[in-house]
Coordinates of C-alpha atoms in Angstrom, one line a residue:
Chain B
M240 CA -16.1 -82.7 13.6
S241 CA -14.5 -79.7 15.2
L242 CA -14.0 -79.4 18.9
S243 CA -16.7 -76.9 19.5
Q244 CA -19.2 -79.1 17.7
T245 CA -18.2 -82.1 19.8
L246 CA -18.8 -80.0 23.0
T247 CA -22.1 -78.8 21.8
A248 CA -23.2 -82.3 20.8
T249 CA -22.4 -83.7 24.3
G250 CA -24.0 -80.7 26.0
E251 CA -20.6 -79.5 27.3
T252 CA -20.3 -75.8 26.7
R253 CA -17.8 -75.1 29.5
P254 CA -14.9 -77.6 29.0
R255 CA -12.9 -75.9 31.8
V256 CA -15.4 -76.8 34.4
S257 CA -15.9 -80.4 33.2
A258 CA -12.2 -80.9 33.1
R259 CA -12.0 -80.5 36.9
P260 CA -11.7 -83.7 38.7
I261 CA -14.8 -85.0 40.4
G262 CA -13.0 -84.7 43.8
D263 CA -12.6 -81.0 43.3
R264 CA -16.2 -80.5 42.3
V265 CA -17.3 -82.3 45.5
M266 CA -14.8 -80.5 47.7
H267 CA -15.7 -77.1 46.2
A268 CA -19.4 -77.8 46.6
L269 CA -18.9 -78.9 50.2
T270 CA -16.8 -76.0 51.3
F271 CA -19.0 -73.5 49.4
G272 CA -22.1 -75.0 51.0
S273 CA -20.6 -74.7 54.5
A274 CA -19.6 -71.1 53.8
I275 CA -23.1 -70.3 52.7
L276 CA -24.4 -72.0 55.8
V277 CA -22.7 -69.3 57.9
L278 CA -24.7 -66.7 56.0
L279 CA -27.9 -68.8 56.4
V280 CA -27.4 -68.9 60.2
L281 CA -27.3 -65.1 60.4
G282 CA -30.3 -64.9 58.0
G283 CA -32.0 -67.6 60.0
V284 CA -31.5 -65.7 63.3
F285 CA -33.0 -62.5 61.8
V286 CA -36.0 -64.3 60.2
S287 CA -36.8 -66.4 63.2
L288 CA -36.6 -63.4 65.6
I289 CA -38.8 -61.3 63.3
H290 CA -41.2 -64.2 63.0
G291 CA -41.3 -64.8 66.8
S292 CA -41.8 -61.1 67.6
L293 CA -44.7 -60.6 65.1
P294 CA -47.4 -61.0 67.7
A295 CA -45.8 -58.3 69.9
I296 CA -45.2 -56.0 66.9
R297 CA -48.8 -56.4 65.9
A298 CA -50.1 -55.8 69.4
F299 CA -47.9 -52.8 70.3
G300 CA -46.4 -51.4 67.2
L301 CA -43.6 -48.9 67.5
G302 CA -45.0 -48.0 70.9
F303 CA -43.2 -51.1 72.2
I304 CA -39.9 -49.3 72.1
T305 CA -41.1 -46.3 74.1
S306 CA -43.5 -47.9 76.5
Q307 CA -42.3 -48.4 80.1
S308 CA -44.9 -50.8 81.3
W309 CA -44.1 -54.5 81.6
N310 CA -47.2 -56.2 83.0
P311 CA -47.5 -60.0 82.5
V312 CA -51.0 -59.9 84.1
T313 CA -52.6 -57.4 81.8
E314 CA -50.3 -58.5 79.0
I315 CA -49.1 -54.9 78.3
F316 CA -45.4 -54.9 77.4
G317 CA -42.9 -52.2 76.5
A318 CA -39.2 -52.3 76.0
A319 CA -38.2 -48.8 77.3
A320 CA -36.9 -50.0 80.7
P321 CA -34.7 -52.8 79.4
I322 CA -33.4 -50.7 76.5
Y323 CA -32.6 -47.9 78.9
G324 CA -30.9 -50.3 81.3
T325 CA -28.9 -51.9 78.5
L326 CA -27.6 -48.5 77.2
L327 CA -27.0 -47.1 80.7
T328 CA -25.0 -50.1 82.0
S329 CA -23.0 -50.3 78.8
A330 CA -22.2 -46.6 78.8
I331 CA -21.0 -46.6 82.4
A332 CA -19.0 -49.7 81.8
L333 CA -17.3 -48.2 78.8
F334 CA -16.7 -45.0 80.8
I335 CA -14.8 -47.0 83.4
A336 CA -13.2 -49.7 81.3
V337 CA -11.9 -47.6 78.3
P338 CA -9.4 -45.4 80.3
V339 CA -8.3 -48.4 82.4
G340 CA -8.0 -50.7 79.4
L341 CA -6.0 -48.1 77.4
G342 CA -3.8 -47.5 80.5
I343 CA -3.0 -51.1 80.6
S344 CA -2.1 -51.2 76.9
V345 CA 0.1 -48.1 77.2
F346 CA 1.8 -49.8 80.1
L347 CA 2.3 -53.0 78.2
T348 CA 3.6 -51.3 75.0
E349 CA 5.5 -48.3 76.3
L350 CA 6.5 -48.7 79.9
S351 CA 6.8 -52.3 81.0
P352 CA 10.1 -54.2 80.5
A353 CA 9.7 -57.1 78.0
W354 CA 10.0 -59.8 80.6
L355 CA 7.0 -58.4 82.5
A356 CA 4.9 -57.4 79.4
R357 CA 4.6 -60.9 78.0
P358 CA 3.2 -62.7 81.0
I359 CA 0.8 -59.8 81.7
A360 CA -0.4 -59.8 78.1
I361 CA -0.9 -63.6 78.3
A362 CA -2.7 -63.3 81.6
I363 CA -5.1 -60.6 80.2
E364 CA -5.8 -62.8 77.1
L365 CA -6.6 -65.7 79.3
L366 CA -8.9 -63.6 81.5
A367 CA -10.8 -62.5 78.3
G368 CA -11.7 -66.2 77.9
I369 CA -13.2 -66.6 81.4
P370 CA -17.0 -67.2 81.1
S371 CA -19.3 -64.4 82.1
I372 CA -21.1 -66.5 84.6
I373 CA -17.9 -66.5 86.7
Y374 CA -18.0 -62.7 86.8
G375 CA -21.7 -62.9 87.6
I376 CA -21.3 -65.2 90.7
W377 CA -18.4 -63.1 91.9
G378 CA -20.4 -59.9 91.5
L379 CA -23.3 -61.4 93.4
F380 CA -21.4 -62.8 96.4
V381 CA -18.4 -60.5 96.7
L382 CA -18.8 -57.2 94.8
A383 CA -22.5 -56.4 95.7
P384 CA -22.1 -56.9 99.5
F385 CA -18.8 -55.0 99.4
L386 CA -20.4 -52.0 97.6
Q387 CA -23.4 -52.2 99.8
Q388 CA -21.4 -51.8 102.9
T389 CA -18.7 -49.4 101.8
F390 CA -19.0 -47.4 98.6
Q391 CA -22.8 -47.0 98.4
P392 CA -23.5 -45.6 101.9
W393 CA -20.5 -43.2 101.4
I394 CA -21.6 -41.9 98.0
I395 CA -25.3 -41.6 99.1
D396 CA -24.2 -39.5 102.1
K397 CA -21.7 -37.3 100.1
A398 CA -23.9 -36.9 97.0
S399 CA -26.8 -35.7 99.1
Y400 CA -25.2 -32.3 99.5
V401 CA -24.6 -31.9 95.8
P402 CA -27.7 -30.9 93.7
G403 CA -27.9 -33.2 90.7
L404 CA -25.7 -35.9 92.1
A405 CA -28.2 -36.4 94.9
Q406 CA -30.8 -37.8 92.5
L407 CA -28.2 -39.9 90.8
F408 CA -27.1 -41.6 94.0
A409 CA -30.2 -41.7 96.0
G410 CA -32.1 -44.4 97.8
P411 CA -31.1 -47.2 100.1
P412 CA -27.9 -49.1 99.3
Y413 CA -29.2 -52.4 97.9
G414 CA -25.9 -53.7 96.8
I415 CA -27.4 -55.0 93.6
G416 CA -28.6 -52.6 90.9
V417 CA -27.6 -50.7 87.8
F418 CA -24.4 -49.4 89.2
T419 CA -23.1 -52.7 90.4
A420 CA -24.0 -54.3 87.0
A421 CA -22.1 -51.6 85.2
I422 CA -19.0 -52.2 87.4
I423 CA -19.1 -56.0 86.7
L424 CA -19.6 -55.3 83.0
S425 CA -16.6 -52.9 83.0
I426 CA -14.4 -55.6 84.7
M427 CA -15.6 -58.1 82.1
I428 CA -14.8 -56.0 79.0
L429 CA -11.5 -54.7 80.4
P430 CA -9.5 -57.7 79.0
F431 CA -11.2 -57.3 75.6
I432 CA -10.3 -53.6 75.3
S433 CA -6.7 -54.0 76.5
S434 CA -5.9 -57.0 74.4
V435 CA -7.2 -55.5 71.2
T436 CA -5.7 -52.0 71.8
R437 CA -2.4 -53.6 72.7
D438 CA -2.4 -55.3 69.3
V439 CA -3.2 -52.1 67.5
F440 CA -0.6 -50.1 69.5
E441 CA 2.0 -52.6 68.4
T442 CA 1.3 -51.8 64.8
V443 CA 2.8 -48.4 65.2
P444 CA 6.2 -48.4 63.4
P445 CA 9.0 -48.0 66.0
M446 CA 10.6 -45.5 63.6
L447 CA 7.7 -43.0 64.2
K448 CA 8.0 -43.3 67.9
E449 CA 11.8 -43.1 67.8
A450 CA 11.6 -40.0 65.7
A451 CA 9.3 -38.4 68.2
Y452 CA 11.6 -39.3 71.1
G453 CA 14.5 -38.0 69.1
L454 CA 12.8 -34.6 68.9
G455 CA 12.6 -34.7 72.7
S456 CA 9.1 -35.8 73.2
T457 CA 8.1 -37.2 76.6
K458 CA 6.4 -40.6 76.8
W459 CA 3.0 -39.1 77.2
E460 CA 3.5 -36.9 74.2
V461 CA 4.5 -39.9 72.1
V462 CA 1.4 -41.7 73.2
K463 CA -0.8 -38.7 72.6
N464 CA 0.7 -37.4 69.4
V465 CA 2.0 -40.5 67.7
V466 CA 0.5 -43.7 69.0
I467 CA -3.1 -42.7 69.4
P468 CA -3.4 -40.7 66.2
H469 CA -1.8 -43.5 64.2
T470 CA -4.1 -46.2 65.7
R471 CA -7.3 -44.1 66.1
A472 CA -9.4 -46.4 63.8
G473 CA -8.2 -49.4 65.7
V474 CA -8.9 -48.0 69.1
I475 CA -12.4 -46.9 68.1
G476 CA -12.9 -50.4 66.7
A477 CA -11.8 -52.0 69.9
I478 CA -14.1 -49.8 71.9
M479 CA -17.0 -50.6 69.7
L480 CA -16.2 -54.3 69.9
A481 CA -16.3 -54.0 73.7
L482 CA -19.5 -52.1 73.4
G483 CA -21.0 -54.9 71.3
R484 CA -20.0 -57.3 74.1
A485 CA -21.3 -55.1 76.8
L486 CA -24.7 -54.6 75.1
G487 CA -25.3 -58.3 74.7
E488 CA -23.6 -59.6 77.9
T489 CA -26.1 -61.7 79.8
M490 CA -25.0 -63.7 82.8
A491 CA -22.7 -61.2 84.5
V492 CA -25.5 -58.6 84.5
T493 CA -28.4 -60.9 85.2
F494 CA -26.9 -61.9 88.6
V495 CA -26.6 -58.4 90.0
I496 CA -29.0 -56.0 88.3
G497 CA -32.1 -56.8 90.3
N498 CA -34.5 -57.4 87.4
A499 CA -36.8 -54.4 88.0
H500 CA -38.8 -53.1 85.1
K501 CA -38.5 -49.4 85.8
I502 CA -36.5 -46.4 84.8
A503 CA -35.1 -45.0 88.1
T504 CA -33.2 -41.8 88.3
S505 CA -30.9 -43.3 90.9
L506 CA -28.0 -45.3 89.6
L507 CA -28.1 -47.4 92.7
A508 CA -31.6 -48.6 92.1
P509 CA -32.3 -52.1 90.7
G510 CA -33.0 -52.1 86.9
T511 CA -32.9 -54.5 84.1
T512 CA -31.3 -55.0 80.7
I513 CA -32.6 -56.6 77.5
S514 CA -30.5 -59.7 78.0
A515 CA -31.2 -60.0 81.7
T516 CA -34.9 -59.7 81.1
I517 CA -34.8 -62.5 78.5
A518 CA -32.6 -64.7 80.7
N519 CA -34.8 -64.2 83.8
E520 CA -38.2 -64.5 82.3
F521 CA -38.2 -66.5 79.1
T522 CA -38.7 -70.0 80.6
E523 CA -41.4 -68.7 82.9
A524 CA -43.2 -66.6 80.3
T525 CA -46.8 -67.8 80.0
G526 CA -48.9 -66.7 77.0
D527 CA -47.8 -66.1 73.5
L528 CA -47.7 -62.3 73.8
Y529 CA -45.3 -62.5 76.7
T530 CA -43.0 -64.9 74.9
S531 CA -43.3 -62.8 71.7
S532 CA -42.5 -59.6 73.6
L533 CA -39.3 -61.2 75.0
I534 CA -38.3 -62.4 71.5
A535 CA -39.0 -58.8 70.2
L536 CA -36.5 -57.6 72.9
G537 CA -34.0 -60.1 71.5
L538 CA -34.6 -58.7 68.0
I539 CA -33.9 -55.2 69.2
L540 CA -30.7 -56.4 70.9
F541 CA -29.6 -58.3 67.8
V542 CA -30.2 -55.4 65.5
V543 CA -28.4 -52.9 67.8
T544 CA -25.4 -55.2 68.4
F545 CA -25.2 -56.1 64.7
I546 CA -24.8 -52.4 63.8
V547 CA -22.3 -51.8 66.5
L548 CA -20.2 -54.9 65.7
A549 CA -20.4 -54.2 61.9
A550 CA -19.0 -50.7 62.6
A551 CA -16.3 -52.1 64.8
R552 CA -15.2 -54.6 62.2
L553 CA -15.1 -51.9 59.5
M554 CA -13.0 -49.8 61.7
L555 CA -10.6 -52.6 62.5
H556 CA -10.5 -53.7 58.9
R557 CA -9.5 -50.2 57.8
M558 CA -6.8 -50.3 60.4
E559 CA -5.5 -53.7 59.1
Q560 CA -5.5 -52.4 55.5
R561 CA -3.4 -49.5 56.5
G562 CA -1.0 -51.7 58.4
K563 CA -0.2 -53.6 55.2
Chain W
M72 CA 13.2 -24.8 81.4
Q73 CA 9.9 -24.3 83.0
I74 CA 8.0 -25.7 80.0
A75 CA 10.3 -28.8 79.9
D76 CA 9.6 -29.4 83.6
R77 CA 5.9 -29.1 83.1
R78 CA 6.0 -31.5 80.1
R79 CA 8.1 -34.0 82.1
L80 CA 5.7 -33.7 85.1
R81 CA 2.7 -34.2 82.9
S82 CA 4.3 -37.3 81.3
K83 CA 5.1 -38.6 84.7
I84 CA 1.5 -38.1 85.9
F85 CA 0.0 -39.9 82.9
M86 CA 2.5 -42.7 83.0
G87 CA 1.8 -43.1 86.7
L88 CA -1.9 -43.3 85.9
S89 CA -1.2 -45.9 83.3
I90 CA 0.8 -48.0 85.8
T91 CA -2.1 -47.5 88.3
A92 CA -4.5 -48.7 85.6
A93 CA -2.5 -51.8 84.9
G94 CA -2.1 -52.5 88.7
L95 CA -5.8 -51.9 89.3
G96 CA -7.0 -54.1 86.4
L97 CA -4.7 -56.9 87.2
S98 CA -5.4 -56.9 90.9
I99 CA -9.2 -57.0 90.4
L100 CA -8.8 -59.9 88.0
A101 CA -6.5 -61.6 90.5
I102 CA -9.0 -61.0 93.3
I103 CA -11.7 -62.6 91.2
L104 CA -9.6 -65.7 90.6
G105 CA -8.5 -65.8 94.2
T106 CA -12.1 -65.7 95.6
L107 CA -13.1 -68.3 93.1
I108 CA -10.4 -70.7 94.2
Y109 CA -10.9 -70.0 97.9
E110 CA -14.7 -70.4 97.8
G111 CA -14.7 -73.2 95.2
A112 CA -12.0 -75.4 96.6
S113 CA -13.6 -75.6 100.1
G114 CA -16.5 -77.5 98.5
L115 CA -14.4 -79.7 96.3
N116 CA -14.8 -83.3 97.3
L117 CA -15.5 -86.7 95.7
A118 CA -19.2 -86.3 96.1
V119 CA -19.2 -83.4 93.6
F120 CA -18.2 -85.9 90.9
T121 CA -20.3 -88.9 92.0
D122 CA -23.6 -87.5 93.3
M123 CA -26.5 -85.9 91.5
T124 CA -27.6 -82.3 92.1
P125 CA -29.4 -82.3 95.4
P126 CA -32.9 -81.0 96.2
P127 CA -33.0 -77.7 98.2
G128 CA -31.1 -78.0 101.4
G129 CA -29.8 -81.5 100.7
Q130 CA -26.4 -82.9 100.1
G131 CA -25.2 -83.8 96.7
G132 CA -22.9 -83.2 93.8
L133 CA -22.8 -82.1 90.3
L134 CA -22.5 -85.3 88.4
N135 CA -25.5 -85.0 86.1
A136 CA -24.6 -81.4 85.3
I137 CA -21.0 -82.3 84.5
V138 CA -22.1 -85.1 82.2
G139 CA -24.7 -82.9 80.6
S140 CA -22.2 -80.3 79.9
L141 CA -19.8 -82.9 78.4
I142 CA -22.5 -84.4 76.2
M143 CA -23.7 -81.0 74.8
T144 CA -20.2 -79.6 74.4
A145 CA -19.1 -82.8 72.5
M146 CA -22.2 -82.5 70.4
G147 CA -21.6 -78.8 69.7
I148 CA -18.0 -79.7 68.6
V149 CA -19.0 -82.7 66.5
V150 CA -21.7 -80.8 64.7
G151 CA -20.0 -77.4 64.4
T152 CA -16.4 -78.3 63.7
P153 CA -16.8 -80.1 60.3
I154 CA -19.0 -77.3 58.9
A155 CA -16.7 -74.6 60.2
I156 CA -13.5 -76.3 58.9
L157 CA -15.1 -76.6 55.4
A158 CA -16.3 -73.0 55.5
G159 CA -12.9 -71.9 56.6
T160 CA -11.4 -73.9 53.8
Y161 CA -13.6 -72.2 51.3
L162 CA -12.5 -68.8 52.5
A163 CA -8.8 -69.6 52.4
E164 CA -8.6 -71.9 49.3
Y165 CA -11.4 -71.8 46.7
G166 CA -13.0 -68.5 47.4
R167 CA -10.1 -66.5 48.7
Y168 CA -10.6 -63.4 46.6
R169 CA -14.3 -63.8 45.7
R170 CA -16.8 -61.2 46.8
I171 CA -18.9 -63.9 48.5
A172 CA -15.9 -64.8 50.7
H173 CA -15.6 -61.2 51.9
V174 CA -19.2 -61.2 52.8
V175 CA -19.0 -64.6 54.7
R176 CA -15.8 -63.4 56.5
F177 CA -17.5 -60.2 57.6
I178 CA -20.7 -62.0 58.8
N179 CA -18.6 -64.6 60.5
D180 CA -16.7 -61.9 62.4
I181 CA -20.0 -60.5 63.6
L182 CA -21.4 -63.9 64.6
L183 CA -18.2 -64.3 66.6
S184 CA -19.2 -61.6 69.0
A185 CA -23.0 -61.7 68.6
P186 CA -24.9 -62.0 71.9
S187 CA -25.2 -65.7 72.7
I188 CA -28.6 -65.2 74.3
V189 CA -29.9 -64.3 70.8
I190 CA -28.6 -67.6 69.5
G191 CA -30.5 -69.3 72.3
L192 CA -33.7 -67.5 71.2
F193 CA -33.0 -68.6 67.6
V194 CA -32.6 -72.3 68.5
Y195 CA -35.7 -72.0 70.7
E196 CA -37.7 -70.8 67.7
I197 CA -36.5 -73.4 65.3
M198 CA -36.2 -76.4 67.6
V199 CA -37.9 -76.1 71.0
A200 CA -41.0 -74.4 69.7
T201 CA -41.4 -76.8 66.8
M202 CA -40.6 -80.0 68.8
G203 CA -42.7 -78.8 71.6
H204 CA -40.2 -79.5 74.4
F205 CA -36.8 -78.5 75.7
S206 CA -34.0 -80.9 74.9
G207 CA -30.3 -81.6 75.1
L208 CA -30.3 -81.8 71.4
A209 CA -31.4 -78.2 71.1
G210 CA -28.7 -77.2 73.6
G211 CA -26.1 -79.0 71.5
V212 CA -27.2 -77.2 68.3
A213 CA -27.1 -73.9 70.1
L214 CA -23.5 -74.6 71.1
A215 CA -22.6 -75.8 67.6
I216 CA -23.7 -72.4 66.3
L217 CA -21.3 -70.8 68.7
V218 CA -18.5 -73.1 67.7
I219 CA -18.8 -72.3 64.0
P220 CA -17.5 -68.7 63.9
V221 CA -14.5 -69.5 66.2
V222 CA -13.3 -72.4 64.1
V223 CA -14.0 -70.7 60.7
R224 CA -11.9 -67.8 61.8
T225 CA -8.9 -69.9 63.0
T226 CA -9.1 -72.4 60.1
E227 CA -8.9 -69.6 57.6
D228 CA -6.1 -67.8 59.4
M229 CA -4.1 -71.0 59.7
L230 CA -4.6 -72.1 56.1
R231 CA -3.5 -68.7 55.0
L232 CA -0.2 -69.2 56.9
V233 CA 0.5 -72.2 54.7
P234 CA 3.0 -70.9 52.1
D235 CA 1.6 -70.7 48.5
T236 CA 4.8 -72.3 47.3
L237 CA 3.6 -75.6 48.8
R238 CA 0.4 -75.3 46.9
E239 CA 2.2 -74.5 43.7
A240 CA 4.6 -77.4 44.2
A241 CA 1.6 -79.7 44.6
A242 CA 0.0 -78.3 41.5
S243 CA 3.1 -78.6 39.4
V244 CA 3.3 -82.4 40.0
G245 CA -0.3 -82.7 38.9
T246 CA -2.0 -83.0 42.3
P247 CA -5.7 -82.1 42.1
R248 CA -6.7 -79.2 44.3
W249 CA -8.8 -81.2 46.7
K250 CA -5.9 -83.6 47.3
M251 CA -3.6 -80.7 47.8
I252 CA -6.0 -79.2 50.4
I253 CA -6.4 -82.5 52.3
S254 CA -2.9 -83.9 52.1
I255 CA -0.8 -80.7 52.2
A256 CA -2.7 -77.6 53.4
Y257 CA -4.6 -79.4 56.2
R258 CA -1.5 -81.3 57.3
A259 CA 0.6 -78.1 57.4
A260 CA -2.2 -76.2 59.3
R261 CA -3.2 -79.1 61.6
T262 CA -1.9 -77.7 64.8
G263 CA -3.5 -74.4 64.2
I264 CA -6.9 -75.9 63.4
V265 CA -6.7 -78.1 66.5
T266 CA -6.0 -74.9 68.5
G267 CA -9.1 -73.3 67.1
V268 CA -11.2 -76.3 68.1
L269 CA -9.7 -76.1 71.6
L270 CA -10.6 -72.4 71.9
A271 CA -14.1 -73.2 70.7
V272 CA -14.4 -75.9 73.4
A273 CA -13.2 -73.3 76.0
R274 CA -15.7 -70.8 74.6
I275 CA -18.8 -73.0 74.8
S276 CA -18.0 -74.9 78.0
G277 CA -18.9 -71.8 80.0
E278 CA -21.8 -70.6 77.9
T279 CA -25.0 -70.2 79.9
A280 CA -27.4 -67.9 78.1
P281 CA -27.9 -70.1 75.0
L282 CA -28.7 -73.2 77.2
L283 CA -31.2 -71.5 79.5
F284 CA -34.1 -72.1 77.1
T285 CA -32.9 -74.8 74.8
A286 CA -31.5 -77.6 77.1
L287 CA -33.2 -76.0 80.2
N288 CA -32.1 -78.0 83.2
N289 CA -32.7 -81.4 84.7
Q290 CA -32.4 -82.3 88.4
F291 CA -31.9 -85.9 87.7
W292 CA -29.5 -88.1 85.7
S293 CA -30.3 -88.0 82.0
A294 CA -28.3 -88.8 78.9
D295 CA -31.4 -88.6 76.7
L296 CA -30.8 -86.1 74.0
N297 CA -34.5 -85.7 73.6
A298 CA -35.2 -84.6 77.1
P299 CA -34.1 -81.5 79.1
M300 CA -30.5 -81.8 80.2
A301 CA -28.6 -80.3 83.1
S302 CA -25.4 -78.4 82.4
L303 CA -22.8 -76.9 84.8
P304 CA -23.4 -73.2 83.8
V305 CA -27.2 -73.4 84.1
V306 CA -26.9 -75.3 87.5
I307 CA -24.5 -72.6 88.7
F308 CA -27.0 -69.9 87.7
Q309 CA -29.9 -71.6 89.4
F310 CA -27.9 -72.6 92.6
A311 CA -26.1 -69.3 93.0
L312 CA -29.4 -67.3 93.0
S313 CA -31.0 -69.7 95.5
P314 CA -31.2 -68.9 99.2
Y315 CA -29.8 -72.3 100.2
V316 CA -26.2 -72.3 101.5
D317 CA -25.5 -75.9 100.2
W318 CA -26.6 -74.9 96.7
Q319 CA -24.5 -71.7 96.8
Q320 CA -21.5 -73.8 97.8
L321 CA -22.0 -76.2 94.9
A322 CA -22.4 -73.1 92.6
W323 CA -18.9 -71.9 93.6
T324 CA -17.4 -75.3 93.2
G325 CA -19.0 -75.6 89.7
A326 CA -17.7 -72.2 88.8
L327 CA -14.2 -73.3 89.9
L328 CA -14.4 -76.4 87.8
I329 CA -15.5 -74.4 84.7
T330 CA -12.8 -71.8 85.1
M331 CA -10.1 -74.4 85.6
S332 CA -11.1 -76.3 82.5
V333 CA -11.4 -73.1 80.4
L334 CA -8.0 -71.9 81.6
T335 CA -6.4 -75.3 81.0
L336 CA -7.8 -75.5 77.5
S337 CA -6.6 -71.9 76.6
I338 CA -3.2 -72.6 78.0
F339 CA -2.9 -75.8 76.2
A340 CA -4.0 -74.1 73.0
R341 CA -1.4 -71.4 73.6
I342 CA 1.4 -74.0 74.1
L343 CA 0.3 -75.7 70.8
T344 CA 0.6 -72.4 68.8
A345 CA 3.8 -71.4 70.6
K346 CA 5.4 -74.7 69.5
K347 CA 4.1 -74.1 66.0
A348 CA 5.7 -70.7 65.9
H349 CA 8.9 -72.1 67.2
Q350 CA 9.3 -74.7 64.4

């Protein structure tokens, strides 16, 4: 009997696989199963959120996204105010945190002496790990009263003479509100931005920088013309990563945004975000439609952050590939 | 000459701004930590660790919240870590160059920064809604889901640092792959994997959003996994937003406790990796 006949007779058509020890087959199956579980978690999140938001989708359709009303009594829900609040707070937070974060990384990679750069970098990475609830409680008890007594009355007074700005900074200084939430958010994402951009700045080959210095470039010109162009994908990736964090950030915002379901023209007015709405109202939601609407909010948040984070990862991945 | 002056001036201005940014960012973060220590330490006494959370206006401590946090964190680690280490092993060993490994890696990186409140909603849907009540068990599962991406990532990274020559040496003396992974790769990457687990503990010990509607809260002592369970972050959330001064003080103290444990864990993890790099 030839070998192939033996294999066919015993039902073994793939001798290579059967030759693997049983331990390997078990180990392979276990590790593979666990890896698949990671995919299943993501799939499960999507499926369960879609399932949970079906009643709301059926009741309101696409109008859910554009409607501003949020009325638990009449059970009419719309996501426009939380979506607006989420986008607005994240945009303001990025507007503040990106320049400051980049400034810190430029300081760390170009200006600071080595003995200072290392401890600062470590401090920043440690701060990136501080839970958001800490920023929330600080925002509520320290930042909000501070802004209420100092910055807000000042800007309301000064802005009232400038058309356009007057609407943006109108109304009584509550302390809490969209603006305060955005500030807290910017402080929170600051360590993320600077630790990631510092890492990508360090991938710039010293030779390139030295060549530019050799041609007589100033530090600013080296940063602007060598470092930033070389790391553009990484910097954009870092910003989008921070945006992903900001969009989904819950506790830091929930403490200080005021949870008001309306789109106000004034930045100082209370507002709400998707995550703050869910955190504040979910356990108190009565009725299936209310709960379902909150889950639908979660679905919107998840889809948006998924897209932003996927784009961020692709950018950073491209950066890594080029670094190799 | 004039152009050179202008360029030098511009550089000085921007570098000045950069130093200002660094100073600003660092001082804000220092102020936050300073306030936290100042406000938190004044409420720090033995009662915090021995008494239950008080009713409004009463005296009390945080014992049930601390224990609840410990139980759920432990559960998150116990459930999440084995799965994550195995998944990380697949990415680094068996499936390193397979397409599926790329997909898992990508999805894992997204889960790493996905909003934790959404994970809370997910666990609410699959556990709380089906079981009909909030429970510490659901809280633990929610935390386990947050542990997985952190540990998968570090396990893979650390296993990849193990030189392939070690793997080849093992193969050349006839060691089966699974034995090589367990006795050689894991042993070489042990410190790194432990670091990953420590970072995961640090990450979940301050998580609030995924516990809000899974474990909920419990004003009383409870170690029953099938009942709602208190946790430090959720108690901080509730107490800080209350109008009672005693509660607010406890919230600050709890916040200090969390921050200190998170910082200690991260520093410890850093020391471990630093030693590793030194060897």
